[in-house]
Coordinates of C-alpha atoms in Angstrom, one line a residue:
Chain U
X14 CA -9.3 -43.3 -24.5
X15 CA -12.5 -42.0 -23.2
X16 CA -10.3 -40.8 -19.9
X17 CA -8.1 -39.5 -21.9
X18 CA -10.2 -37.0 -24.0
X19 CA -11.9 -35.9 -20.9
X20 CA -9.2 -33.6 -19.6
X21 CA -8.6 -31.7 -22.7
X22 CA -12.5 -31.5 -23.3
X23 CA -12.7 -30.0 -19.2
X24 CA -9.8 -27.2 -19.9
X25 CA -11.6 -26.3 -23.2
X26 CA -15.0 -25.9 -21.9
X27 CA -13.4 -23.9 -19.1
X28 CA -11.3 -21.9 -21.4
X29 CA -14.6 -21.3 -23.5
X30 CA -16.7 -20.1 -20.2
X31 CA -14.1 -17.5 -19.6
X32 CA -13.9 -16.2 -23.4
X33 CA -17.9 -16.5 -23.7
X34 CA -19.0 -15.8 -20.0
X35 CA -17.4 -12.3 -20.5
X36 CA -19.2 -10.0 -17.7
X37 CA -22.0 -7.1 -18.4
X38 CA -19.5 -5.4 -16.1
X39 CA -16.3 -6.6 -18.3
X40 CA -18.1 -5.6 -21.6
X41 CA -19.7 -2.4 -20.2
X42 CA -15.7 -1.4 -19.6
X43 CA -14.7 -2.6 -23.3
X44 CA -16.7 -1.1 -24.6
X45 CA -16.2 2.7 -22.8
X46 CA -12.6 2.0 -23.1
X47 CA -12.9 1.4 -26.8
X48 CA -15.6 4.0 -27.9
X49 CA -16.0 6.7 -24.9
X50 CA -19.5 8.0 -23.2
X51 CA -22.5 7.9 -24.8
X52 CA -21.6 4.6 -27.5
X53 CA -24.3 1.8 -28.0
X54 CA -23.6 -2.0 -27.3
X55 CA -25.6 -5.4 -26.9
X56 CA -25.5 -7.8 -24.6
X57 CA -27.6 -10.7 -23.6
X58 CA -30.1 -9.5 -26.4
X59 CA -30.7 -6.0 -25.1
X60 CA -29.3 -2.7 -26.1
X61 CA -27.4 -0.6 -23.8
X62 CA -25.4 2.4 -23.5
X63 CA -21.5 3.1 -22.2
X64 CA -22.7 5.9 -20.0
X65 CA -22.0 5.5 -16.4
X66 CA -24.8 5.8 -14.3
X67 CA -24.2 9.3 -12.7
X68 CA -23.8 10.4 -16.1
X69 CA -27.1 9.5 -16.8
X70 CA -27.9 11.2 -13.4
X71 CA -26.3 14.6 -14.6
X72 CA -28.6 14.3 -18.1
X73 CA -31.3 15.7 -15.9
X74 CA -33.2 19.2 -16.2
X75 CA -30.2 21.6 -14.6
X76 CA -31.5 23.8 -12.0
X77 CA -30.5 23.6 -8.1
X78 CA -32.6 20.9 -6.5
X79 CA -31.3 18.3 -8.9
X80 CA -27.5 19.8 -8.6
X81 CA -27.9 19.7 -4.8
X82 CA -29.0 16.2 -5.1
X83 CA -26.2 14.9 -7.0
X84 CA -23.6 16.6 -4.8
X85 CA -25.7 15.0 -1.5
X86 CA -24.7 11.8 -3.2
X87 CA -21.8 12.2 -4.4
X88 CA -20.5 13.2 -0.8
X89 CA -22.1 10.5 0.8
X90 CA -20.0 7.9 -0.9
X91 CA -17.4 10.0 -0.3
X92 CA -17.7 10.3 3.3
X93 CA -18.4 6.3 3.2
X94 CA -15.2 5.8 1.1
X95 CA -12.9 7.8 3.7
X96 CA -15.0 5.7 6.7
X97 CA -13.2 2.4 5.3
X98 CA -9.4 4.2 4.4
X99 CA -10.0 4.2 1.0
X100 CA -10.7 8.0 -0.2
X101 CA -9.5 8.9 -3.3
X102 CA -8.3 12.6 -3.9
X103 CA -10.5 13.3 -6.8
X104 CA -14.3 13.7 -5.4
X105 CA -13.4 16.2 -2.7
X106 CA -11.8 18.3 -5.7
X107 CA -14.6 17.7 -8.1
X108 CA -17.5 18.5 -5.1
X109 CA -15.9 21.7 -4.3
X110 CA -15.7 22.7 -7.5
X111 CA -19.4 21.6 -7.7
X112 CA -20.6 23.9 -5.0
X113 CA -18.6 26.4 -6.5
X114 CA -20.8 25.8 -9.6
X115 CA -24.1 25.6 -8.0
X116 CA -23.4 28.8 -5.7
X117 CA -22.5 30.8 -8.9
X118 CA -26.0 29.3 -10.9
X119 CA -23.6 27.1 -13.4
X120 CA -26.3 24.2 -12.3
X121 CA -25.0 21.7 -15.6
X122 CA -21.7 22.0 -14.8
X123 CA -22.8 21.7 -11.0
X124 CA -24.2 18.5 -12.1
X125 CA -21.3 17.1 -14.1
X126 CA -18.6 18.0 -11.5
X127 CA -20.9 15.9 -9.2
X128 CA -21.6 13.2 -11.5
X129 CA -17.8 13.0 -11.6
X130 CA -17.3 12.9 -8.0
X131 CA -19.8 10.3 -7.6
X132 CA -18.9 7.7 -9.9
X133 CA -14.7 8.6 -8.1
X134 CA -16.0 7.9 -4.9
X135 CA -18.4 4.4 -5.9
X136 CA -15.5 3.4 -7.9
X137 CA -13.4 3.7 -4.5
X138 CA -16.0 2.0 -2.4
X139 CA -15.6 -1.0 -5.0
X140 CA -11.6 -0.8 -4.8
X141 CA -12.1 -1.1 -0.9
X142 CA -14.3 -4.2 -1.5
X143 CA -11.9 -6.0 -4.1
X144 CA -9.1 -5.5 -2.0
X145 CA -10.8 -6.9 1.7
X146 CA -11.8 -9.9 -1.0
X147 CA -8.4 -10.3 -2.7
X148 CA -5.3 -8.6 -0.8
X149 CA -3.5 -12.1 -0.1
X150 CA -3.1 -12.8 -3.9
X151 CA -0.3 -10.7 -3.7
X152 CA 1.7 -12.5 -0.8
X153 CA 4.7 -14.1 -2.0
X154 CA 4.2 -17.7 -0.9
Chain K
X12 CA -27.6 -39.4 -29.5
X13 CA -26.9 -41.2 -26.4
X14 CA -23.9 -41.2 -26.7
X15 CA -23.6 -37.2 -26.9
X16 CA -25.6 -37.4 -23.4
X17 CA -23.1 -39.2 -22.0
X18 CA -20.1 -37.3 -23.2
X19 CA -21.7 -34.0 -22.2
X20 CA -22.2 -36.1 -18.4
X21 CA -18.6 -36.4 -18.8
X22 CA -17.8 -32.7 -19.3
X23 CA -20.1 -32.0 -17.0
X24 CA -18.9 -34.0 -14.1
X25 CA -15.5 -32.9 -15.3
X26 CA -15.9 -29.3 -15.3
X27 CA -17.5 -29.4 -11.9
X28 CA -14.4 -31.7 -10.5
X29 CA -12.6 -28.4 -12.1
X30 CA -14.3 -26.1 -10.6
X31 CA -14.0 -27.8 -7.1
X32 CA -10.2 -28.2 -7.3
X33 CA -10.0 -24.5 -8.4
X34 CA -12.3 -23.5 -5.3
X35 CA -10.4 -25.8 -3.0
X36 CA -7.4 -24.6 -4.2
X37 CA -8.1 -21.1 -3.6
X38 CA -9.3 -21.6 -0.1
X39 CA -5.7 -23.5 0.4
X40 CA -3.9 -20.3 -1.0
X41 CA -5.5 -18.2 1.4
X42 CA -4.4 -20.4 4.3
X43 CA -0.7 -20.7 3.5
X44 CA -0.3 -16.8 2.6
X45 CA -1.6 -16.2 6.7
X46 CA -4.5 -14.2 6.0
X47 CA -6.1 -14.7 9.2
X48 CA -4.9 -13.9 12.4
X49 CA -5.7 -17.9 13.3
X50 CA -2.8 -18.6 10.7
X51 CA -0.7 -15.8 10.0
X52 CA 3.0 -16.6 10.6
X53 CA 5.3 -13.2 10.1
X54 CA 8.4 -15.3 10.3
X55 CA 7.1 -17.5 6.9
X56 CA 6.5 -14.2 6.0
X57 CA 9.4 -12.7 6.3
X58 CA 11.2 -16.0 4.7
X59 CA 9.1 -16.2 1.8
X60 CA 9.7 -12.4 1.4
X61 CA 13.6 -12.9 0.9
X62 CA 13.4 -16.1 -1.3
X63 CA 11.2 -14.0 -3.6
X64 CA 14.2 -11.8 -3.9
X65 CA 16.9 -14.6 -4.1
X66 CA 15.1 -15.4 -6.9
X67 CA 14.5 -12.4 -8.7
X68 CA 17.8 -11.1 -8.0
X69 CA 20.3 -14.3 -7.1
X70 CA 23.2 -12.5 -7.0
X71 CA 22.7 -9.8 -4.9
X72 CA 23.8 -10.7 -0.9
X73 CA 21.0 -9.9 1.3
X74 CA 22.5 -7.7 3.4
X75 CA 23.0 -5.4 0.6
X76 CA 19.4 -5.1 0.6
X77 CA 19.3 -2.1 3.2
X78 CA 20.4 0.1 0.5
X79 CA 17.5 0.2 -1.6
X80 CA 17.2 0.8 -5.5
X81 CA 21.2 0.8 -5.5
X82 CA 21.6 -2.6 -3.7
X83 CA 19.8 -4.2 -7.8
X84 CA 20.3 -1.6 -10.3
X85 CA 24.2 -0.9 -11.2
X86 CA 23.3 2.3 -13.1
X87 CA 22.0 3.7 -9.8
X88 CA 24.5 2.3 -8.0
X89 CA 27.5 4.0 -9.7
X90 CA 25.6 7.7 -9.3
X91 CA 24.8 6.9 -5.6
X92 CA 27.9 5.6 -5.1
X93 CA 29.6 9.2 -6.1
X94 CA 27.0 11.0 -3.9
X95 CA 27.6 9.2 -1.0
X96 CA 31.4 10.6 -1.4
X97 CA 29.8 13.9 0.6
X98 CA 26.5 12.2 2.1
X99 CA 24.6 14.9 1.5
X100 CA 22.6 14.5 5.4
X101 CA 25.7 15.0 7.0
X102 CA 24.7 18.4 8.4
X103 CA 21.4 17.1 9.4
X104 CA 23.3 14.7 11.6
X105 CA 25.8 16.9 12.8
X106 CA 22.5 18.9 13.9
X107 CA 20.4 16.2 14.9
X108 CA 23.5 15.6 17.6
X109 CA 23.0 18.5 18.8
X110 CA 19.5 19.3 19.3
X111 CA 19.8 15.1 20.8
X112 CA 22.4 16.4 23.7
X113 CA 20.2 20.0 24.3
X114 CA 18.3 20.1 27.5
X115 CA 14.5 20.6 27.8
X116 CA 13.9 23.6 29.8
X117 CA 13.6 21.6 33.1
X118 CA 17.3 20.2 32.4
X119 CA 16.2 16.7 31.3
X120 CA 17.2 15.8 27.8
X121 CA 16.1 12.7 24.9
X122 CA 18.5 10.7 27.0
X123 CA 16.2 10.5 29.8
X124 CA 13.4 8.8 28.1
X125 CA 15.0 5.9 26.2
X126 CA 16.7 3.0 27.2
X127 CA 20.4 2.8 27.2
X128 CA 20.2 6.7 27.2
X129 CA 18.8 6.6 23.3
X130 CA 22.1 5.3 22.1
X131 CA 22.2 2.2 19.6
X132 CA 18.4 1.5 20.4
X133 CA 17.1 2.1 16.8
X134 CA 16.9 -1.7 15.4
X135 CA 14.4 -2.1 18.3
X136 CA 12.2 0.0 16.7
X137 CA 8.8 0.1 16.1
X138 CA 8.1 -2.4 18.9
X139 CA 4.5 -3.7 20.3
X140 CA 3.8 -1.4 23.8
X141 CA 1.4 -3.5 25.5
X142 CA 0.3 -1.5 28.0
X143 CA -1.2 1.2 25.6
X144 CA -2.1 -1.9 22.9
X145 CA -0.4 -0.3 20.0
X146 CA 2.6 0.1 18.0
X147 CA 5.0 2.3 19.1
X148 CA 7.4 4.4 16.2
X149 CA 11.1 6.2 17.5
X150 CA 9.7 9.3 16.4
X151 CA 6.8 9.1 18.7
X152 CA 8.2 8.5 21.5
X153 CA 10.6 11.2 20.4
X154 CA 7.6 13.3 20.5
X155 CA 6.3 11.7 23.6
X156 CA 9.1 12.9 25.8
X157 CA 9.2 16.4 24.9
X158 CA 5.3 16.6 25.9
X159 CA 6.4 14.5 29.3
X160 CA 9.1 17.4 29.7
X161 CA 6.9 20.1 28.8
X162 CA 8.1 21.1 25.7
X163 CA 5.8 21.8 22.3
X164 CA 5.8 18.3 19.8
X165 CA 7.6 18.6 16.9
X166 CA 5.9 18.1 13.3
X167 CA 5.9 14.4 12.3
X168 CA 7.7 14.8 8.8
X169 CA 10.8 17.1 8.1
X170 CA 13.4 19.1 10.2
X171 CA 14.2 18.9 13.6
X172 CA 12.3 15.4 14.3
X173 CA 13.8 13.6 11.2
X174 CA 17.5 14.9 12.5
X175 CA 17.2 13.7 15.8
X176 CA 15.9 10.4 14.3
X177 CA 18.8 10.3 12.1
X178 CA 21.3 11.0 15.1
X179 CA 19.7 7.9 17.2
X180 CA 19.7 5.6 13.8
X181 CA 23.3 6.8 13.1
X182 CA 23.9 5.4 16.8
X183 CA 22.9 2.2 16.2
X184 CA 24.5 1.6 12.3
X185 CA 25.5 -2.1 12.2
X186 CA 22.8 -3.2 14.6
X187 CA 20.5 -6.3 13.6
X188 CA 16.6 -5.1 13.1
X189 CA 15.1 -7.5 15.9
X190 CA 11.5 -6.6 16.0
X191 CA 9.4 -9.0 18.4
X192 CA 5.6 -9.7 17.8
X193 CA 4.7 -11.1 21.5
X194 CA 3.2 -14.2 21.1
X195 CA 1.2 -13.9 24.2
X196 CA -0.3 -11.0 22.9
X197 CA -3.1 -11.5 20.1
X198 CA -3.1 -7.6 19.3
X199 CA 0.3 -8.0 18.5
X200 CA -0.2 -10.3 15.7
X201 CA -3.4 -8.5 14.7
X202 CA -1.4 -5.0 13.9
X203 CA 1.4 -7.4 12.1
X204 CA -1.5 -9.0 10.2
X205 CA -3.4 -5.3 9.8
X206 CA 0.5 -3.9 8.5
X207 CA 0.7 -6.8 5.9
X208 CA -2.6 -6.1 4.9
X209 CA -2.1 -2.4 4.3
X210 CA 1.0 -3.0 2.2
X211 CA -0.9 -5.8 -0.1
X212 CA -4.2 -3.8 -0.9
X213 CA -5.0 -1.8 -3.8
X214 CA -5.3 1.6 -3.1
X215 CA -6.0 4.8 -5.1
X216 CA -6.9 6.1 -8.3
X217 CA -4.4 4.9 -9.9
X218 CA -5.6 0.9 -8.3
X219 CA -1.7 0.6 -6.7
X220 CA -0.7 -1.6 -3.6
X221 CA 2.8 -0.9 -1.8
X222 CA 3.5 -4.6 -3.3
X223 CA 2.6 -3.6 -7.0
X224 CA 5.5 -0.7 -6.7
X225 CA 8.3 -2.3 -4.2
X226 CA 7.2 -6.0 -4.8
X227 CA 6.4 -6.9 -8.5
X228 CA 7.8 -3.5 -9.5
X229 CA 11.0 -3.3 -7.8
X230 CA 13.8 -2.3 -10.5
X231 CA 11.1 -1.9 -13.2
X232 CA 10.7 1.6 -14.5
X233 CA 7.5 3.6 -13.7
X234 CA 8.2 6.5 -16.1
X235 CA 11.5 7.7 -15.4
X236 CA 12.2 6.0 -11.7
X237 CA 13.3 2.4 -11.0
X238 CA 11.1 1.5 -7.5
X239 CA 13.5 -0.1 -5.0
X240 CA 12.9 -3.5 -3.1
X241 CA 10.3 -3.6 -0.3
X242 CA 13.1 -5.6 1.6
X243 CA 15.3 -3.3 3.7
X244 CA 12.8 -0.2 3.1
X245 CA 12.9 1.0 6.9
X246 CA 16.2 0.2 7.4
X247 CA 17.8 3.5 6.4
X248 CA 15.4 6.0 7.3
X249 CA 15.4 8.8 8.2
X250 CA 16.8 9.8 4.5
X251 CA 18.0 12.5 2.5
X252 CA 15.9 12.7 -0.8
X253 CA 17.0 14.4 -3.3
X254 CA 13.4 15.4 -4.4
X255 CA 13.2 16.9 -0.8
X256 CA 16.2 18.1 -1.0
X257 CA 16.5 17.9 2.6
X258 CA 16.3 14.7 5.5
X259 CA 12.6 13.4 5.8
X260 CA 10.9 10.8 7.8
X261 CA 9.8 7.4 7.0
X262 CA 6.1 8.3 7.3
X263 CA 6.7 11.3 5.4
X264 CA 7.3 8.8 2.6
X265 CA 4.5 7.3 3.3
X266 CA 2.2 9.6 3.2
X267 CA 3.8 10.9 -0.5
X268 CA 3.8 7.2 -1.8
X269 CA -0.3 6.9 -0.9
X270 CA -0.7 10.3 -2.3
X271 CA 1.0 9.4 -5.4
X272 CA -1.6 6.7 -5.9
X273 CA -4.1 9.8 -5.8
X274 CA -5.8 8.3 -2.6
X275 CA -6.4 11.2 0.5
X276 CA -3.1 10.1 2.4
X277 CA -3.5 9.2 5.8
X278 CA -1.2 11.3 8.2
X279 CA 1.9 10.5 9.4
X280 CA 1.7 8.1 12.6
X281 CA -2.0 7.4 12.0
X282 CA -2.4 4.0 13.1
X283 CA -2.7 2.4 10.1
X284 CA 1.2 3.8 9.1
X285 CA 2.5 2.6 12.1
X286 CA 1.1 -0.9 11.7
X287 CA 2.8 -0.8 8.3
X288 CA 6.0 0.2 9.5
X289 CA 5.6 -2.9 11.9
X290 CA 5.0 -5.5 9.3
X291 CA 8.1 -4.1 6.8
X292 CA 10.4 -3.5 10.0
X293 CA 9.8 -7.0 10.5
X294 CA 10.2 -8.1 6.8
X295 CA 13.9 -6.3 7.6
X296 CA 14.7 -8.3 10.9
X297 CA 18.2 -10.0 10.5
X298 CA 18.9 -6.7 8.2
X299 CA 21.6 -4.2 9.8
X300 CA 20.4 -0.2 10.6
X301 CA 22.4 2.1 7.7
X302 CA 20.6 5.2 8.7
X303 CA 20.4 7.8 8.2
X304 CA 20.5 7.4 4.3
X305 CA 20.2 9.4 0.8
X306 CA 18.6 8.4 -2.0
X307 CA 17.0 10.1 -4.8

């Protein structure tokens, strides 16, 4: 009877760990998805915010150096995103337009365009990691 | 009390059976989809591909398959069916005949650089050149022998290189797609095994693979079109599209289709597109050349 139990008790506990075991990552998105930038969540006992982290970046004091900086960044992912195939048409664009900013002494919006870019190009960096890890679950057996 | 030890030493050992089954399992998967070049077989591939479709769509014969979209949706079918009354890349051919049978300025001609003088040769195409280690398209070596005959390269997509493609697939209509991976020849498999990969991976903004469109999504609607079946794909390029509205090559759709995902599209004939068009010419082996074709 014992035997029995134990199979039902194993699927619950693993149907619990995924419900329970939810992610920072998976929360971090809920949460963004449900409230936007800039809302406030917990999770494991600590508060935290649904800003990405080049958003935080672009909250800095807007004047050149910082803009520059943020633009460095962003186009080094982007150049490390099109080194692997997986560029994404979105931080070129949003780069441009950020030198564009930064040449004409719009330094916040400099920053934001480039905090934009940034997260694009991470975002495609992690796309090209997933897929190396997971492209076969696709394949029709 | 002790009892609740030992049912939670139960669990325990029972969730970590679990997990090692689901582990083991996944490791399994990987090995029977061919994701290594120690394991990958193109012709499981290729038969796994077409059961996938028997099922999905059981009534539809396979050879039907080369013409896309309106081989699974009736709808479709009836308004391609009254287009193809006047194909609308008829002039294209009629033209792509021509500029086929025009001599280079040192008299040679496209006849010259092909086997069986270009005619009917299009099923054996793209085909593993071993000498130069890489996958070679029709419309290269198009390309290829106007350079060897000194004359200028045509561009990849549209116009004159897409109409004599269609002229040399026209040729060969009816033919069997026979594409051979040498076995003796590792690279081979590796730029099969790189194709398949390309197709499977999630690409873009917009996180799509080739599969999630022309696999899962063939005949379900993404906004207003119906994505056709990845099965028969090369077969009847170059095409017609309507959205063109003129004849356009295969890479040409490639190139729109990775766009469309909002990635930076790699150009036509980059390596990685002609690896692709290996593994899905090779998906279509056994499937008969229609091309040149029309579709939306």
């Amino acid at each position: 009877m014992k035997r029995k139990m134990l199979v039902p008790a194993v699927v619950t506990l693993l149907h619990a760990q995924g419900l329970y075991a939810a992610s920072f990552e998976q929360v971090f998105n809920e949460q963004r998805a449900l409230y936007g930038k800039g809302h406030e969540f917990s999770y494991g006992g600590k508060i935290h915010t649904t800003f990405h982290p080049e958003e935080i970046e672009a909250m800095a004091e807007p004047n050149a150096a910082n803009a520059r900086a943020l633009i460095d960044g962003a186009e080094a992912l982007r150049v490390e995103s099109a080194a692997v195939g997986y560029e994404w048409r979105g931080p070129a664009i949003y780069i441009r337009q950020a030198r564009e900013a930064l040449a004409a002494g719009r330094y916040q919006s400099a920053m934001e365009l480039a905090a934009r870019a940034k997260y694009l190009a991470r975002m495609s960096l992690k796309q090209y990691r997933n897929a190396e890890a997971n492209w076969q679950r696709a394949v029709p057996e | 009390m002790k009892s609740s030890c030992r049912v939670f030493m139960h669990v325990r050992r029972g969730s970590l059976l679990a997990l090692s089954l689901m582990l083991v399992s996944q490791v399994m998967l990987a090995a029977e989809t061919g994701t290594q070049l120690q394991r990958v077989d193109p012709e499981a591939d290729r038969l796994a591909l077409q059961q996938y479709y028997l099922k999905r769509f059981p009534h539809v014969p396979m050879d039907e398959y080369v013409n896309g979209i309106y081989a699974v949706d009736a709808d479709s079918r009836k308004q391609w069916d009254a287009l193809m009354a006047f194909p609308p890349y008829e002039f294209d051919l009629e033209e792509g005949e021509a500029l086929f049978n025009t001599p280079f300025a040192n008299g040679k001609g496209y006849g010259d650089c092909f086997e069986n003088g270009g005619i009917g040769i299009r099923h054996q195409y793209p085909y593993w050149n071993r000498e130069e280690g890489t996958v070679k398209t029709l419309e290269q070596e198009i390309n290829e022998c106007r350079v060897e005959n000194g004359e200028a390269p045509l561009p990849w997509k549209r116009g004159d290189i897409a109409k004599i493609s269609a002229y040399m697939a026209f040729t060969s209509r009816g033919k069997r797609f026979a594409i051979q991976i040498p076995e003796d020849d590792p690279r081979a498999l590796q730029a099969y095994l790189d194709g398949k990969k390309f197709f499977y991976s999630k690409r873009g903004q917009l996180n799509l693979s080739c599969a999630n469109c022309h696999l899962q999504g063939s005949r379900i609607l993404i906004r207003a079109d119906l994505p056709g079946p990845a099965l028969g794909h090369p077969t009847h390029f170059p095409v017609f599209r309507s959205k063109w509205g003129e004849i356009g090559t295969l890479h040409r759709r490639y190139e729109g289709c990775h766009r469309d995902t909002r990635s930076v599209p790699l150009p036509p004939q980059s390596d990685a597109f002609r690896k692709l068009e290996y593994f899905q010419t090779y998906m279509s082996n056994g499937l008969p050349v229609n091309g040149p074709g029309a579709r939306k």
